[in-house]
Amino acid sequence: MDTELQQVIRDFKAYLEQEQRKGLKAVPLSTRIINPGKKTTAADPANSKTLEQLHQQFANCQNCPLGSTRNNFVFGEGNAQARLMFIGEGPGFDEDQTGRPFIGKAGQLLTKAIETTINLKREEVYIGNIVKCHPMKDPGQPALRGNDRPPTAEEMAACLQIITRQIEIIKPDIICLLGRTAAQAILRSNAGIHELRNKFHTLNFAGKDIELIATVHPASCLYDPANKKYVWEDFKKIRDFLKKV
Ligand code: SF4
């Protein structure tokens, strides 16, 4: 069955084509330069019925330029029947080195917040990203720490089908979107994170209505500890929601 997110992908591709015809090189969603890469050639993700099958299906994906510079494909990890799922924008240095999502300093902060505010263990939730390969400022230096950048609109459009299928397979009750890039991409919005956070949004995935809530990216709390209060506020909303359903 079609999902709203699959419609997002189609809309996004149509929008990019329209912008390119106009000669524009940037789109408001991410403000990154559009640089068309290879067309999607992988089989339909709907053919995968489990996370393991989906992982195998895309482990060697080259559907966008990030596939040629990654050290590791970072699929996501956690409970395949999780009630709560987290989605960030993409892997960073530590994640690219290990193939695991959110395991650097920002990931450690996320894990602590999950445990202390939502009262769940990290293993009880599922954690993934919109793009599965590390977006680097300088792809020629994959071993350089701090060489991170947000994914481009084109990279996200190429990869959204994987996280969409992950959501369809896991069927969580609620999804927490970590940071502006992930929130804008999934919620199809150009609004800032402070307009999008601290409230519930609903999207339908394969026939199931799923609640979504956005919060600031945990990495932003490392740069400015005052941002922790936003994570705490939003996570308390998640905790209260999970108690009710
Ligand atoms: S980021 Fe996604 S679409 Fe691009 S190569 Fe990696 S898995 Fe494929």
PDB file of C-alpha atoms and ligand atoms in Angstrom:
ATOM      1  CA  MET A   1       0.000   0.000   0.000  1.00  0.00           C
ATOM      2  CA  ASP A   2       1.192   3.514  -0.765  1.00  0.00           C
ATOM      3  CA  THR A   3       2.354   5.504   2.206  1.00  0.00           C
ATOM      4  CA  GLU A   4       2.520   9.216   2.716  1.00  0.00           C
ATOM      5  CA  LEU A   5       6.295   8.989   2.804  1.00  0.00           C
ATOM      6  CA  GLN A   6       6.412   7.265  -0.570  1.00  0.00           C
ATOM      7  CA  GLN A   7       4.379  10.207  -1.834  1.00  0.00           C
ATOM      8  CA  VAL A   8       7.003  12.472  -0.237  1.00  0.00           C
ATOM      9  CA  ILE A   9       9.702  10.763  -2.308  1.00  0.00           C
ATOM     10  CA  ARG A  10       7.724  11.213  -5.534  1.00  0.00           C
ATOM     11  CA  ASP A  11       6.956  14.856  -4.711  1.00  0.00           C
ATOM     12  CA  PHE A  12      10.565  15.456  -3.804  1.00  0.00           C
ATOM     13  CA  LYS A  13      11.891  14.012  -7.066  1.00  0.00           C
ATOM     14  CA  ALA A  14       9.371  16.016  -9.091  1.00  0.00           C
ATOM     15  CA  TYR A  15      10.342  19.149  -7.197  1.00  0.00           C
ATOM     16  CA  LEU A  16      14.048  18.587  -7.831  1.00  0.00           C
ATOM     17  CA  GLU A  17      13.435  18.063 -11.543  1.00  0.00           C
ATOM     18  CA  GLN A  18      11.367  21.224 -11.697  1.00  0.00           C
ATOM     19  CA  GLU A  19      14.084  23.218  -9.904  1.00  0.00           C
ATOM     20  CA  GLN A  20      16.790  21.838 -12.176  1.00  0.00           C
ATOM     21  CA  ARG A  21      14.764  22.798 -15.267  1.00  0.00           C
ATOM     22  CA  LYS A  22      14.664  26.330 -13.890  1.00  0.00           C
ATOM     23  CA  GLY A  23      18.428  26.278 -13.564  1.00  0.00           C
ATOM     24  CA  LEU A  24      18.433  26.627  -9.799  1.00  0.00           C
ATOM     25  CA  LYS A  25      21.207  24.905  -7.852  1.00  0.00           C
ATOM     26  CA  ALA A  26      19.717  24.900  -4.379  1.00  0.00           C
ATOM     27  CA  VAL A  27      16.464  23.887  -2.763  1.00  0.00           C
ATOM     28  CA  PRO A  28      15.073  25.312   0.453  1.00  0.00           C
ATOM     29  CA  LEU A  29      14.682  21.961   2.208  1.00  0.00           C
ATOM     30  CA  SER A  30      18.371  21.572   2.912  1.00  0.00           C
ATOM     31  CA  THR A  31      19.982  24.528   1.141  1.00  0.00           C
ATOM     32  CA  ARG A  32      22.613  22.127  -0.280  1.00  0.00           C
ATOM     33  CA  ILE A  33      23.821  22.144  -3.879  1.00  0.00           C
ATOM     34  CA  ILE A  34      21.943  19.764  -6.127  1.00  0.00           C
ATOM     35  CA  ASN A  35      24.322  17.382  -7.861  1.00  0.00           C
ATOM     36  CA  PRO A  36      22.400  14.606  -9.588  1.00  0.00           C
ATOM     37  CA  GLY A  37      23.980  11.170  -9.137  1.00  0.00           C
ATOM     38  CA  LYS A  38      23.116   7.672 -10.254  1.00  0.00           C
ATOM     39  CA  LYS A  39      19.502   6.648 -10.673  1.00  0.00           C
ATOM     40  CA  THR A  40      17.993   4.150  -8.275  1.00  0.00           C
ATOM     41  CA  THR A  41      18.533   0.675  -9.616  1.00  0.00           C
ATOM     42  CA  ALA A  42      17.935  -1.408  -6.506  1.00  0.00           C
ATOM     43  CA  ALA A  43      14.893  -3.649  -6.345  1.00  0.00           C
ATOM     44  CA  ASP A  44      11.684  -2.505  -4.672  1.00  0.00           C
ATOM     45  CA  PRO A  45      12.210  -2.440  -0.883  1.00  0.00           C
ATOM     46  CA  ALA A  46       8.677  -3.806  -0.474  1.00  0.00           C
ATOM     47  CA  ASN A  47      10.161  -7.163  -1.515  1.00  0.00           C
ATOM     48  CA  SER A  48      11.900  -7.279   1.869  1.00  0.00           C
ATOM     49  CA  LYS A  49       9.595  -8.535   4.599  1.00  0.00           C
ATOM     50  CA  THR A  50      12.109  -8.335   7.473  1.00  0.00           C
ATOM     51  CA  LEU A  51      14.778  -5.873   8.565  1.00  0.00           C
ATOM     52  CA  GLU A  52      17.439  -8.500   7.873  1.00  0.00           C
ATOM     53  CA  GLN A  53      16.241  -8.903   4.281  1.00  0.00           C
ATOM     54  CA  LEU A  54      16.117  -5.121   3.824  1.00  0.00           C
ATOM     55  CA  HIS A  55      19.631  -4.772   5.240  1.00  0.00           C
ATOM     56  CA  GLN A  56      20.929  -7.383   2.818  1.00  0.00           C
ATOM     57  CA  GLN A  57      19.058  -5.799  -0.067  1.00  0.00           C
ATOM     58  CA  PHE A  58      20.743  -2.415   0.331  1.00  0.00           C
ATOM     59  CA  ALA A  59      24.064  -3.279   2.013  1.00  0.00           C
ATOM     60  CA  ASN A  60      25.947  -2.570  -1.229  1.00  0.00           C
ATOM     61  CA  CYS A  61      23.724   0.309  -2.349  1.00  0.00           C
ATOM     62  CA  GLN A  62      25.232   2.831  -4.761  1.00  0.00           C
ATOM     63  CA  ASN A  63      22.055   4.796  -5.443  1.00  0.00           C
ATOM     64  CA  CYS A  64      23.661   8.116  -4.516  1.00  0.00           C
ATOM     65  CA  PRO A  65      27.241   9.429  -4.460  1.00  0.00           C
ATOM     66  CA  LEU A  66      27.640   8.643  -0.734  1.00  0.00           C
ATOM     67  CA  GLY A  67      27.867   4.939  -1.565  1.00  0.00           C
ATOM     68  CA  SER A  68      31.291   5.371  -3.125  1.00  0.00           C
ATOM     69  CA  THR A  69      32.873   7.129  -0.133  1.00  0.00           C
ATOM     70  CA  ARG A  70      31.430   5.319   2.901  1.00  0.00           C
ATOM     71  CA  ASN A  71      33.503   3.082   5.135  1.00  0.00           C
ATOM     72  CA  ASN A  72      30.396   1.270   6.378  1.00  0.00           C
ATOM     73  CA  PHE A  73      26.717   1.110   5.472  1.00  0.00           C
ATOM     74  CA  VAL A  74      24.876   2.144   8.673  1.00  0.00           C
ATOM     75  CA  PHE A  75      21.501   0.457   8.405  1.00  0.00           C
ATOM     76  CA  GLY A  76      20.148   1.051  11.926  1.00  0.00           C
ATOM     77  CA  GLU A  77      19.795  -1.120  14.988  1.00  0.00           C
ATOM     78  CA  GLY A  78      17.494  -2.026  17.834  1.00  0.00           C
ATOM     79  CA  ASN A  79      14.262  -3.807  18.584  1.00  0.00           C
ATOM     80  CA  ALA A  80      12.467  -4.917  15.406  1.00  0.00           C
ATOM     81  CA  GLN A  81       9.152  -4.581  17.291  1.00  0.00           C
ATOM     82  CA  ALA A  82       9.990  -1.285  18.947  1.00  0.00           C
ATOM     83  CA  ARG A  83       7.150   0.994  19.988  1.00  0.00           C
ATOM     84  CA  LEU A  84       9.517   3.944  19.741  1.00  0.00           C
ATOM     85  CA  MET A  85      11.812   4.687  16.817  1.00  0.00           C
ATOM     86  CA  PHE A  86      14.398   7.450  16.433  1.00  0.00           C
ATOM     87  CA  ILE A  87      15.451   8.890  13.092  1.00  0.00           C
ATOM     88  CA  GLY A  88      18.444  11.166  12.615  1.00  0.00           C
ATOM     89  CA  GLU A  89      19.846  12.660   9.433  1.00  0.00           C
ATOM     90  CA  GLY A  90      22.840  10.384   8.771  1.00  0.00           C
ATOM     91  CA  PRO A  91      25.937   8.672  10.146  1.00  0.00           C
ATOM     92  CA  GLY A  92      28.927  10.658  11.379  1.00  0.00           C
ATOM     93  CA  PHE A  93      32.567   9.651  11.786  1.00  0.00           C
ATOM     94  CA  ASP A  94      32.139   7.110  14.601  1.00  0.00           C
ATOM     95  CA  GLU A  95      29.123   5.559  12.941  1.00  0.00           C
ATOM     96  CA  ASP A  96      30.906   5.297   9.596  1.00  0.00           C
ATOM     97  CA  GLN A  97      33.848   3.584  11.286  1.00  0.00           C
ATOM     98  CA  THR A  98      31.697   1.016  13.090  1.00  0.00           C
ATOM     99  CA  GLY A  99      28.522   0.612  11.015  1.00  0.00           C
ATOM    100  CA  ARG A 100      26.358   1.461  14.051  1.00  0.00           C
ATOM    101  CA  PRO A 101      24.042   4.496  14.436  1.00  0.00           C
ATOM    102  CA  PHE A 102      24.415   7.114  17.172  1.00  0.00           C
ATOM    103  CA  ILE A 103      27.371   5.690  19.049  1.00  0.00           C
ATOM    104  CA  GLY A 104      29.575   8.818  19.230  1.00  0.00           C
ATOM    105  CA  LYS A 105      29.228  11.527  21.871  1.00  0.00           C
ATOM    106  CA  ALA A 106      25.834  12.644  20.562  1.00  0.00           C
ATOM    107  CA  GLY A 107      24.680   9.029  20.548  1.00  0.00           C
ATOM    108  CA  GLN A 108      25.822   8.554  24.131  1.00  0.00           C
ATOM    109  CA  LEU A 109      23.789  11.598  25.118  1.00  0.00           C
ATOM    110  CA  LEU A 110      20.803  10.199  23.230  1.00  0.00           C
ATOM    111  CA  THR A 111      21.147   6.842  24.994  1.00  0.00           C
ATOM    112  CA  LYS A 112      21.306   8.534  28.388  1.00  0.00           C
ATOM    113  CA  ALA A 113      18.225  10.625  27.614  1.00  0.00           C
ATOM    114  CA  ILE A 114      16.282   7.548  26.472  1.00  0.00           C
ATOM    115  CA  GLU A 115      17.135   5.739  29.684  1.00  0.00           C
ATOM    116  CA  THR A 116      16.660   8.568  32.173  1.00  0.00           C
ATOM    117  CA  THR A 117      13.713  10.445  30.655  1.00  0.00           C
ATOM    118  CA  ILE A 118      11.709   7.833  28.748  1.00  0.00           C
ATOM    119  CA  ASN A 119      12.716   4.999  31.081  1.00  0.00           C
ATOM    120  CA  LEU A 120      13.537   2.608  28.239  1.00  0.00           C
ATOM    121  CA  LYS A 121      16.770   0.806  27.459  1.00  0.00           C
ATOM    122  CA  ARG A 122      18.487   1.590  24.176  1.00  0.00           C
ATOM    123  CA  GLU A 123      17.939  -2.041  23.113  1.00  0.00           C
ATOM    124  CA  GLU A 124      14.163  -1.576  23.479  1.00  0.00           C
ATOM    125  CA  VAL A 125      13.924   1.159  20.820  1.00  0.00           C
ATOM    126  CA  TYR A 126      15.022   1.285  17.193  1.00  0.00           C
ATOM    127  CA  ILE A 127      17.530   3.879  15.972  1.00  0.00           C
ATOM    128  CA  GLY A 128      18.138   4.747  12.325  1.00  0.00           C
ATOM    129  CA  ASN A 129      18.921   7.587   9.957  1.00  0.00           C
ATOM    130  CA  ILE A 130      17.519   9.027   6.751  1.00  0.00           C
ATOM    131  CA  VAL A 131      20.732   8.360   4.823  1.00  0.00           C
ATOM    132  CA  LYS A 132      22.752   5.239   5.544  1.00  0.00           C
ATOM    133  CA  CYS A 133      26.172   6.451   4.430  1.00  0.00           C
ATOM    134  CA  HIS A 134      28.353   9.178   5.938  1.00  0.00           C
ATOM    135  CA  PRO A 135      28.014  12.566   4.219  1.00  0.00           C
ATOM    136  CA  MET A 136      31.491  14.125   4.288  1.00  0.00           C
ATOM    137  CA  LYS A 137      32.603  17.670   3.568  1.00  0.00           C
ATOM    138  CA  ASP A 138      35.756  16.273   1.996  1.00  0.00           C
ATOM    139  CA  PRO A 139      35.124  12.715   0.751  1.00  0.00           C
ATOM    140  CA  GLY A 140      38.848  12.432   0.048  1.00  0.00           C
ATOM    141  CA  GLN A 141      39.512  12.273   3.791  1.00  0.00           C
ATOM    142  CA  PRO A 142      37.249   9.513   5.171  1.00  0.00           C
ATOM    143  CA  ALA A 143      39.536   8.992   8.199  1.00  0.00           C
ATOM    144  CA  LEU A 144      39.250  12.631   9.312  1.00  0.00           C
ATOM    145  CA  ARG A 145      37.109  13.314  12.396  1.00  0.00           C
ATOM    146  CA  GLY A 146      34.861  16.391  12.090  1.00  0.00           C
ATOM    147  CA  ASN A 147      34.546  15.944   8.322  1.00  0.00           C
ATOM    148  CA  ASP A 148      30.740  15.827   8.554  1.00  0.00           C
ATOM    149  CA  ARG A 149      27.992  17.663   6.712  1.00  0.00           C
ATOM    150  CA  PRO A 150      24.217  17.244   6.506  1.00  0.00           C
ATOM    151  CA  PRO A 151      22.944  15.110   3.615  1.00  0.00           C
ATOM    152  CA  THR A 152      21.804  16.907   0.474  1.00  0.00           C
ATOM    153  CA  ALA A 153      18.201  16.858  -0.698  1.00  0.00           C
ATOM    154  CA  GLU A 154      19.199  14.517  -3.518  1.00  0.00           C
ATOM    155  CA  GLU A 155      20.939  12.085  -1.168  1.00  0.00           C
ATOM    156  CA  MET A 156      17.909  12.024   1.115  1.00  0.00           C
ATOM    157  CA  ALA A 157      15.542  11.499  -1.804  1.00  0.00           C
ATOM    158  CA  ALA A 158      17.640   8.529  -2.964  1.00  0.00           C
ATOM    159  CA  CYS A 159      17.706   6.939   0.487  1.00  0.00           C
ATOM    160  CA  LEU A 160      14.229   7.675   1.890  1.00  0.00           C
ATOM    161  CA  GLN A 161      12.855   4.410   0.527  1.00  0.00           C
ATOM    162  CA  ILE A 162      14.988   2.450   3.012  1.00  0.00           C
ATOM    163  CA  ILE A 163      13.885   4.256   6.181  1.00  0.00           C
ATOM    164  CA  THR A 164      10.312   4.204   4.877  1.00  0.00           C
ATOM    165  CA  ARG A 165      10.425   0.424   4.619  1.00  0.00           C
ATOM    166  CA  GLN A 166      12.070   0.182   8.053  1.00  0.00           C
ATOM    167  CA  ILE A 167       9.133   2.104   9.500  1.00  0.00           C
ATOM    168  CA  GLU A 168       6.649  -0.123   7.651  1.00  0.00           C
ATOM    169  CA  ILE A 169       8.300  -3.278   8.992  1.00  0.00           C
ATOM    170  CA  ILE A 170       8.751  -2.088  12.584  1.00  0.00           C
ATOM    171  CA  LYS A 171       5.358  -0.317  12.809  1.00  0.00           C
ATOM    172  CA  PRO A 172       6.276   1.788  15.867  1.00  0.00           C
ATOM    173  CA  ASP A 173       3.629   3.709  17.797  1.00  0.00           C
ATOM    174  CA  ILE A 174       5.738   6.858  17.761  1.00  0.00           C
ATOM    175  CA  ILE A 175       8.786   8.197  15.925  1.00  0.00           C
ATOM    176  CA  CYS A 176      11.132  10.852  17.271  1.00  0.00           C
ATOM    177  CA  LEU A 177      12.843  12.912  14.572  1.00  0.00           C
ATOM    178  CA  LEU A 178      16.262  14.088  15.694  1.00  0.00           C
ATOM    179  CA  GLY A 179      17.158  17.522  14.382  1.00  0.00           C
ATOM    180  CA  ARG A 180      15.984  19.920  11.712  1.00  0.00           C
ATOM    181  CA  THR A 181      17.155  17.984   8.652  1.00  0.00           C
ATOM    182  CA  ALA A 182      15.386  14.756   9.605  1.00  0.00           C
ATOM    183  CA  ALA A 183      12.267  16.615  10.762  1.00  0.00           C
ATOM    184  CA  GLN A 184      11.989  18.684   7.579  1.00  0.00           C
ATOM    185  CA  ALA A 185      12.535  15.689   5.313  1.00  0.00           C
ATOM    186  CA  ILE A 186       9.985  13.425   6.984  1.00  0.00           C
ATOM    187  CA  LEU A 187       7.403  16.108   7.750  1.00  0.00           C
ATOM    188  CA  ARG A 188       7.774  17.762   4.318  1.00  0.00           C
ATOM    189  CA  SER A 189       8.311  21.148   5.853  1.00  0.00           C
ATOM    190  CA  ASN A 190      10.683  24.067   5.591  1.00  0.00           C
ATOM    191  CA  ALA A 191       9.877  25.211   9.133  1.00  0.00           C
ATOM    192  CA  GLY A 192      12.626  25.484  11.714  1.00  0.00           C
ATOM    193  CA  ILE A 193      13.081  22.872  14.408  1.00  0.00           C
ATOM    194  CA  HIS A 194      11.549  25.088  17.089  1.00  0.00           C
ATOM    195  CA  GLU A 195       8.360  25.365  15.055  1.00  0.00           C
ATOM    196  CA  LEU A 196       8.233  21.618  14.476  1.00  0.00           C
ATOM    197  CA  ARG A 197       9.220  20.299  17.908  1.00  0.00           C
ATOM    198  CA  ASN A 198       7.166  19.899  21.088  1.00  0.00           C
ATOM    199  CA  LYS A 199       4.021  18.809  19.230  1.00  0.00           C
ATOM    200  CA  PHE A 200       2.661  15.656  17.642  1.00  0.00           C
ATOM    201  CA  HIS A 201       2.367  15.109  13.897  1.00  0.00           C
ATOM    202  CA  THR A 202       0.617  12.118  12.323  1.00  0.00           C
ATOM    203  CA  LEU A 203       1.606  10.258   9.147  1.00  0.00           C
ATOM    204  CA  ASN A 204       0.267   7.025   7.703  1.00  0.00           C
ATOM    205  CA  PHE A 205       2.705   4.246   6.881  1.00  0.00           C
ATOM    206  CA  ALA A 206       1.282   1.177   5.139  1.00  0.00           C
ATOM    207  CA  GLY A 207      -2.135   1.704   6.700  1.00  0.00           C
ATOM    208  CA  LYS A 208      -0.988   2.558  10.210  1.00  0.00           C
ATOM    209  CA  ASP A 209      -1.217   6.078  11.609  1.00  0.00           C
ATOM    210  CA  ILE A 210       2.001   6.829  13.441  1.00  0.00           C
ATOM    211  CA  GLU A 211       2.637   9.791  15.723  1.00  0.00           C
ATOM    212  CA  LEU A 212       5.822  11.759  15.166  1.00  0.00           C
ATOM    213  CA  ILE A 213       7.540  14.292  17.363  1.00  0.00           C
ATOM    214  CA  ALA A 214      10.636  16.285  16.479  1.00  0.00           C
ATOM    215  CA  THR A 215      13.330  17.496  18.809  1.00  0.00           C
ATOM    216  CA  VAL A 216      16.699  19.216  18.526  1.00  0.00           C
ATOM    217  CA  HIS A 217      19.610  17.033  17.431  1.00  0.00           C
ATOM    218  CA  PRO A 218      21.546  15.593  20.392  1.00  0.00           C
ATOM    219  CA  ALA A 219      24.765  16.944  18.828  1.00  0.00           C
ATOM    220  CA  SER A 220      23.423  20.469  19.325  1.00  0.00           C
ATOM    221  CA  CYS A 221      23.381  19.783  23.074  1.00  0.00           C
ATOM    222  CA  LEU A 222      27.122  19.149  22.933  1.00  0.00           C
ATOM    223  CA  TYR A 223      27.714  22.583  21.409  1.00  0.00           C
ATOM    224  CA  ASP A 224      25.169  24.300  23.643  1.00  0.00           C
ATOM    225  CA  PRO A 225      24.107  22.417  26.803  1.00  0.00           C
ATOM    226  CA  ALA A 226      21.109  24.777  27.124  1.00  0.00           C
ATOM    227  CA  ASN A 227      19.535  22.791  24.278  1.00  0.00           C
ATOM    228  CA  LYS A 228      19.205  19.769  26.578  1.00  0.00           C
ATOM    229  CA  LYS A 229      16.028  21.267  28.000  1.00  0.00           C
ATOM    230  CA  TYR A 230      14.311  20.871  24.623  1.00  0.00           C
ATOM    231  CA  VAL A 231      15.274  17.195  24.403  1.00  0.00           C
ATOM    232  CA  TRP A 232      14.027  16.640  27.944  1.00  0.00           C
ATOM    233  CA  GLU A 233      10.698  18.396  27.217  1.00  0.00           C
ATOM    234  CA  ASP A 234      10.092  16.418  24.035  1.00  0.00           C
ATOM    235  CA  PHE A 235      11.167  13.112  25.557  1.00  0.00           C
ATOM    236  CA  LYS A 236       8.758  13.615  28.444  1.00  0.00           C
ATOM    237  CA  LYS A 237       5.975  13.995  25.880  1.00  0.00           C
ATOM    238  CA  ILE A 238       7.076  10.688  24.337  1.00  0.00           C
ATOM    239  CA  ARG A 239       7.159   9.003  27.756  1.00  0.00           C
ATOM    240  CA  ASP A 240       3.628  10.222  28.545  1.00  0.00           C
ATOM    241  CA  PHE A 241       2.373   9.138  25.114  1.00  0.00           C
ATOM    242  CA  LEU A 242       3.782   5.626  25.549  1.00  0.00           C
ATOM    243  CA  LYS A 243       2.051   5.327  28.904  1.00  0.00           C
ATOM    244  CA  LYS A 244      -1.318   6.081  27.312  1.00  0.00           C
ATOM    245  CA  VAL A 245      -1.280   3.762  24.259  1.00  0.00           C
TER     246      VAL A 245
HETATM  247  S1  SF4 B   1      23.102   7.048   1.345  1.00  0.00           S
HETATM  248 FE1  SF4 B   1      21.422   5.611   0.932  1.00  0.00          FE
HETATM  249  S2  SF4 B   1      20.965   5.870  -1.260  1.00  0.00           S
HETATM  250 FE2  SF4 B   1      23.028   6.731  -0.888  1.00  0.00          FE
HETATM  251  S3  SF4 B   1      24.409   5.026  -1.314  1.00  0.00           S
HETATM  252 FE3  SF4 B   1      24.034   5.031   0.893  1.00  0.00          FE
HETATM  253  S4  SF4 B   1      22.337   3.575   1.153  1.00  0.00           S
HETATM  254 FE4  SF4 B   1      22.381   4.122  -1.026  1.00  0.00          FE
END
